[in-house]
Amino acid sequence: YSFLKLLVCAAIALVAANDADVQSRSEDVRPDGFNAQLSLSDGSARSESGDEHGNIKGNFEWISPEGEHIRVEYVADENGYQPKGDVLPTPPPTPDAILAALKWIEANPSKE
C-alpha cells in the first residue's frame, strides 16, 4: 500500500500548491483493494479505486487557466497506464494509401 501513501502525499501537495480548500476527501483501504476521492474548492478533483491485483481505475480533473474543464480517465493494469481524455494528444489519421497497402498485405500473405 505504498502507492496509497504516495497518492495521499500527492493530494496533500496538490492542496498546498494551489491554496484550494478541501471540499471532500475519503480513503478506504481494504485487503481486496482501495477507494480514494478528493475534491477541492477550485474545481480540481481525483477519484480512483484499485483491487488486490494492483489494477487501478480512476480520473482527475481541473479547471484550466482559460476556464476550460479538463478531465482525464485512466486504467492502470497489466497493460500499463492507459489515459483517455479530450485534452490528450492523438496521432494523425493514417493516410488512405497506407490503409490500402495494409489491406493488400492482409489479403496476400507471404508464402514463406
Coordinates of N, CA and C in Angstrom, one line a residue:
Y1 N 0.8 -1.2 0.0 CA 0.0 0.0 0.0 C 0.8 1.3 0.0
S2 N 2.1 1.1 -0.5 CA 2.9 2.3 -0.6 C 2.4 3.2 -1.6
F3 N 1.6 2.7 -2.6 CA 1.0 3.5 -3.7 C 0.0 4.5 -3.0
L4 N -0.8 4.0 -2.1 CA -1.8 4.8 -1.4 C -1.1 5.9 -0.6
K5 N 0.1 5.6 0.0 CA 0.8 6.7 0.7 C 1.2 7.7 -0.3
L6 N 1.7 7.3 -1.4 CA 2.1 8.2 -2.5 C 0.9 9.1 -2.9
L7 N -0.2 8.4 -3.1 CA -1.4 9.1 -3.5 C -1.8 10.2 -2.5
V8 N -1.8 9.9 -1.2 CA -2.1 10.8 -0.2 C -1.2 12.0 -0.2
C9 N 0.1 11.7 -0.3 CA 1.1 12.7 -0.3 C 0.9 13.6 -1.5
A10 N 0.6 13.1 -2.7 CA 0.4 13.9 -3.9 C -0.9 14.8 -3.7
A11 N -1.9 14.2 -3.1 CA -3.1 15.0 -2.8 C -2.8 16.2 -1.9
I12 N -2.0 15.9 -0.8 CA -1.7 17.0 0.1 C -0.8 18.0 -0.6
A13 N 0.1 17.6 -1.4 CA 0.9 18.5 -2.2 C 0.1 19.4 -3.1
L14 N -0.9 18.8 -3.8 CA -1.8 19.5 -4.6 C -2.5 20.6 -3.9
V15 N -3.0 20.3 -2.7 CA -3.7 21.3 -1.9 C -2.8 22.4 -1.5
A16 N -1.6 22.0 -1.1 CA -0.6 23.0 -0.6 C -0.2 23.9 -1.7
A17 N -0.1 23.4 -2.9 CA 0.5 24.1 -4.1 C -0.5 25.2 -4.6
N18 N -1.8 25.0 -4.5 CA -2.7 25.9 -5.1 C -3.6 26.6 -4.1
D19 N -3.4 26.4 -2.8 CA -4.2 27.1 -1.8 C -5.7 26.9 -1.9
A20 N -6.1 25.8 -2.5 CA -7.5 25.5 -2.6 C -8.0 24.8 -1.3
D21 N -9.2 24.9 -0.9 CA -9.7 24.2 0.3 C -10.3 22.9 -0.1
V22 N -10.1 21.9 0.8 CA -10.6 20.6 0.6 C -12.1 20.6 0.8
Q23 N -12.9 20.2 -0.2 CA -14.3 20.1 0.0 C -14.7 18.7 0.5
S24 N -14.1 17.7 -0.1 CA -14.4 16.4 0.4 C -13.1 15.5 0.2
R25 N -13.0 14.5 1.1 CA -11.8 13.6 0.9 C -12.2 12.3 1.6
S26 N -11.8 11.2 1.0 CA -12.0 9.9 1.6 C -11.0 8.9 1.1
E27 N -10.6 8.0 2.0 CA -9.8 6.9 1.6 C -10.3 5.7 2.3
D28 N -10.5 4.6 1.6 CA -10.9 3.4 2.2 C -10.0 2.3 1.7
V29 N -9.1 1.8 2.6 CA -8.2 0.8 2.2 C -8.6 -0.5 2.8
R30 N -8.7 -1.6 2.0 CA -9.2 -2.9 2.4 C -8.2 -3.9 1.9
P31 N -8.3 -5.2 2.4 CA -7.4 -6.2 1.9 C -7.7 -6.5 0.4
D32 N -8.9 -6.3 -0.1 CA -9.2 -6.5 -1.5 C -9.1 -5.3 -2.4
G33 N -8.6 -4.2 -1.9 CA -8.4 -3.0 -2.7 C -8.5 -1.7 -2.0
F34 N -8.8 -0.7 -2.7 CA -9.0 0.7 -2.1 C -9.9 1.5 -2.9
N35 N -10.4 2.6 -2.3 CA -11.1 3.7 -3.0 C -10.6 5.0 -2.4
A36 N -10.4 5.9 -3.2 CA -9.9 7.2 -2.7 C -10.5 8.3 -3.5
Q37 N -10.8 9.4 -2.9 CA -11.5 10.6 -3.5 C -11.0 11.8 -2.9
L38 N -10.9 12.9 -3.7 CA -10.5 14.2 -3.2 C -11.2 15.3 -4.1
S39 N -11.8 16.2 -3.5 CA -12.4 17.4 -4.3 C -11.9 18.6 -3.6
L40 N -11.5 19.6 -4.5 CA -11.0 20.9 -4.0 C -12.0 22.0 -4.4
S41 N -11.9 23.1 -3.7 CA -12.8 24.3 -3.9 C -12.5 24.9 -5.3
D42 N -11.4 24.7 -5.9 CA -11.1 25.3 -7.2 C -11.5 24.5 -8.4
G43 N -12.3 23.4 -8.1 CA -12.8 22.5 -9.2 C -11.9 21.3 -9.5
S44 N -10.7 21.3 -8.8 CA -9.9 20.1 -9.0 C -10.4 18.9 -8.3
A45 N -10.2 17.7 -8.8 CA -10.7 16.5 -8.1 C -10.0 15.3 -8.7
R46 N -10.0 14.3 -7.9 CA -9.5 13.0 -8.3 C -10.2 11.9 -7.6
S47 N -10.4 10.8 -8.3 CA -11.1 9.6 -7.7 C -10.5 8.4 -8.3
E48 N -10.2 7.4 -7.5 CA -9.7 6.2 -8.0 C -10.0 5.0 -7.1
S49 N -10.0 3.8 -7.7 CA -10.2 2.6 -7.0 C -9.2 1.6 -7.5
G50 N -8.8 0.6 -6.6 CA -7.9 -0.4 -7.0 C -8.3 -1.7 -6.4
D51 N -7.8 -2.8 -7.0 CA -8.1 -4.1 -6.5 C -6.8 -4.8 -5.9
E52 N -7.0 -6.0 -5.4 CA -5.9 -6.7 -4.8 C -4.8 -7.1 -5.8
H53 N -5.1 -7.0 -7.1 CA -4.1 -7.4 -8.1 C -3.3 -6.2 -8.6
G54 N -3.5 -5.0 -8.0 CA -2.8 -3.8 -8.4 C -3.4 -3.1 -9.6
N55 N -4.6 -3.5 -10.0 CA -5.3 -2.8 -11.1 C -6.0 -1.5 -10.5
I56 N -5.9 -0.4 -11.2 CA -6.4 0.8 -10.8 C -7.2 1.5 -11.9
K57 N -8.4 2.0 -11.5 CA -9.2 2.8 -12.4 C -9.5 4.1 -11.7
G58 N -9.4 5.2 -12.5 CA -9.6 6.5 -11.8 C -9.8 7.6 -12.8
N59 N -9.8 8.8 -12.3 CA -9.9 10.0 -13.1 C -9.4 11.2 -12.3
F60 N -9.0 12.2 -13.0 CA -8.7 13.5 -12.3 C -9.1 14.6 -13.2
E61 N -9.4 15.8 -12.6 CA -9.9 16.9 -13.4 C -9.5 18.2 -12.7
W62 N -9.6 19.3 -13.5 CA -9.3 20.6 -13.0 C -9.8 21.6 -14.0
I63 N -9.8 22.8 -13.6 CA -10.2 23.9 -14.5 C -8.9 24.6 -15.0
S64 N -8.7 24.7 -16.3 CA -7.5 25.3 -16.8 C -7.5 26.8 -16.6
P65 N -6.4 27.5 -16.7 CA -6.3 28.9 -16.6 C -7.3 29.7 -17.5
E66 N -7.6 29.0 -18.7 CA -8.6 29.6 -19.6 C -10.0 29.3 -19.2
G67 N -10.2 28.6 -18.2 CA -11.6 28.3 -17.7 C -12.2 27.1 -18.3
E68 N -11.4 26.3 -19.0 CA -11.9 25.0 -19.6 C -11.8 23.9 -18.5
H69 N -12.9 23.1 -18.5 CA -12.9 21.9 -17.6 C -12.1 20.8 -18.3
I70 N -11.1 20.3 -17.6 CA -10.2 19.3 -18.2 C -10.5 18.0 -17.3
R71 N -10.7 16.9 -18.0 CA -10.9 15.6 -17.3 C -10.1 14.5 -18.0
V72 N -9.4 13.7 -17.2 CA -8.7 12.5 -17.8 C -9.1 11.3 -17.0
E73 N -9.5 10.3 -17.7 CA -9.9 9.0 -17.1 C -8.7 8.0 -17.4
Y74 N -8.5 7.1 -16.5 CA -7.4 6.2 -16.8 C -7.6 4.8 -16.1
V75 N -6.9 3.9 -16.7 CA -6.8 2.5 -16.2 C -5.3 2.2 -16.1
A76 N -4.9 1.6 -15.0 CA -3.5 1.2 -14.8 C -3.6 -0.3 -14.4
D77 N -3.1 -1.2 -15.3 CA -3.2 -2.6 -15.1 C -2.0 -3.3 -15.7
E78 N -2.2 -4.6 -16.0 CA -1.1 -5.3 -16.6 C -0.7 -4.8 -18.0
N79 N -1.5 -4.0 -18.6 CA -1.2 -3.4 -19.9 C -0.6 -2.0 -19.7
G80 N -0.3 -1.6 -18.5 CA 0.3 -0.3 -18.3 C -0.7 0.8 -18.0
Y81 N -0.2 2.1 -18.0 CA -1.1 3.2 -17.8 C -1.8 3.6 -19.1
Q82 N -3.1 3.7 -19.0 CA -3.9 4.0 -20.2 C -4.8 5.2 -20.0
P83 N -4.3 6.4 -20.2 CA -5.2 7.6 -20.0 C -6.1 7.8 -21.2
K84 N -7.3 8.4 -21.0 CA -8.2 8.8 -22.0 C -8.7 10.2 -21.7
G85 N -8.8 11.1 -22.6 CA -9.4 12.4 -22.4 C -9.2 13.3 -23.6
D86 N -10.1 14.2 -23.8 CA -10.0 15.1 -25.0 C -8.8 16.0 -25.0
V87 N -8.2 16.2 -23.8 CA -7.0 17.1 -23.8 C -5.7 16.4 -24.2
L88 N -5.7 15.1 -24.3 CA -4.5 14.3 -24.6 C -4.2 14.4 -26.1
P89 N -3.0 14.4 -26.5 CA -2.7 14.4 -27.9 C -3.0 13.1 -28.5
T90 N -3.4 13.1 -29.8 CA -3.7 11.9 -30.5 C -2.8 11.9 -31.8
P91 N -2.6 10.7 -32.3 CA -1.8 10.6 -33.6 C -2.6 11.1 -34.8
P92 N -1.9 11.5 -35.8 CA -2.7 12.0 -37.0 C -3.3 10.7 -37.6
P93 N -4.4 10.9 -38.5 CA -5.0 9.8 -39.1 C -4.0 9.1 -40.1
T94 N -4.3 7.8 -40.2 CA -3.4 7.0 -41.1 C -3.8 7.3 -42.6
P95 N -2.9 7.7 -43.4 CA -3.2 8.0 -44.8 C -3.9 6.8 -45.5
D96 N -4.8 7.2 -46.5 CA -5.5 6.2 -47.2 C -4.6 5.2 -47.9
A97 N -3.5 5.7 -48.5 CA -2.6 4.8 -49.2 C -2.0 3.7 -48.3
I98 N -1.7 4.1 -47.0 CA -1.2 3.1 -46.1 C -2.3 2.1 -45.7
L99 N -3.5 2.6 -45.5 CA -4.6 1.7 -45.2 C -4.8 0.7 -46.3
A100 N -4.8 1.2 -47.5 CA -4.9 0.3 -48.7 C -3.8 -0.8 -48.8
A101 N -2.6 -0.3 -48.5 CA -1.4 -1.3 -48.5 C -1.6 -2.3 -47.4
L102 N -2.1 -1.9 -46.2 CA -2.3 -2.9 -45.2 C -3.3 -3.9 -45.5
K103 N -4.4 -3.5 -46.2 CA -5.4 -4.4 -46.6 C -4.9 -5.4 -47.7
W104 N -4.0 -4.9 -48.6 CA -3.5 -5.7 -49.6 C -2.6 -6.8 -49.0
I105 N -1.7 -6.4 -48.0 CA -0.8 -7.3 -47.3 C -1.6 -8.4 -46.6
E106 N -2.7 -8.0 -45.9 CA -3.6 -8.9 -45.2 C -4.2 -9.9 -46.2
A107 N -4.6 -9.5 -47.4 CA -5.3 -10.3 -48.3 C -4.3 -11.2 -49.1
N108 N -3.0 -10.8 -49.1 CA -2.0 -11.5 -49.9 C -0.8 -11.9 -48.9
P109 N -1.0 -12.8 -48.0 CA 0.1 -13.1 -47.1 C 1.3 -13.7 -47.8
S110 N 2.5 -13.5 -47.2 CA 3.7 -14.1 -47.7 C 3.6 -15.6 -47.7
K111 N 4.2 -16.2 -48.7 CA 4.1 -17.7 -48.8 C 5.3 -18.3 -48.1
E112 N 6.2 -17.5 -47.5 CA 7.4 -18.1 -46.8 C 7.0 -18.5 -45.4

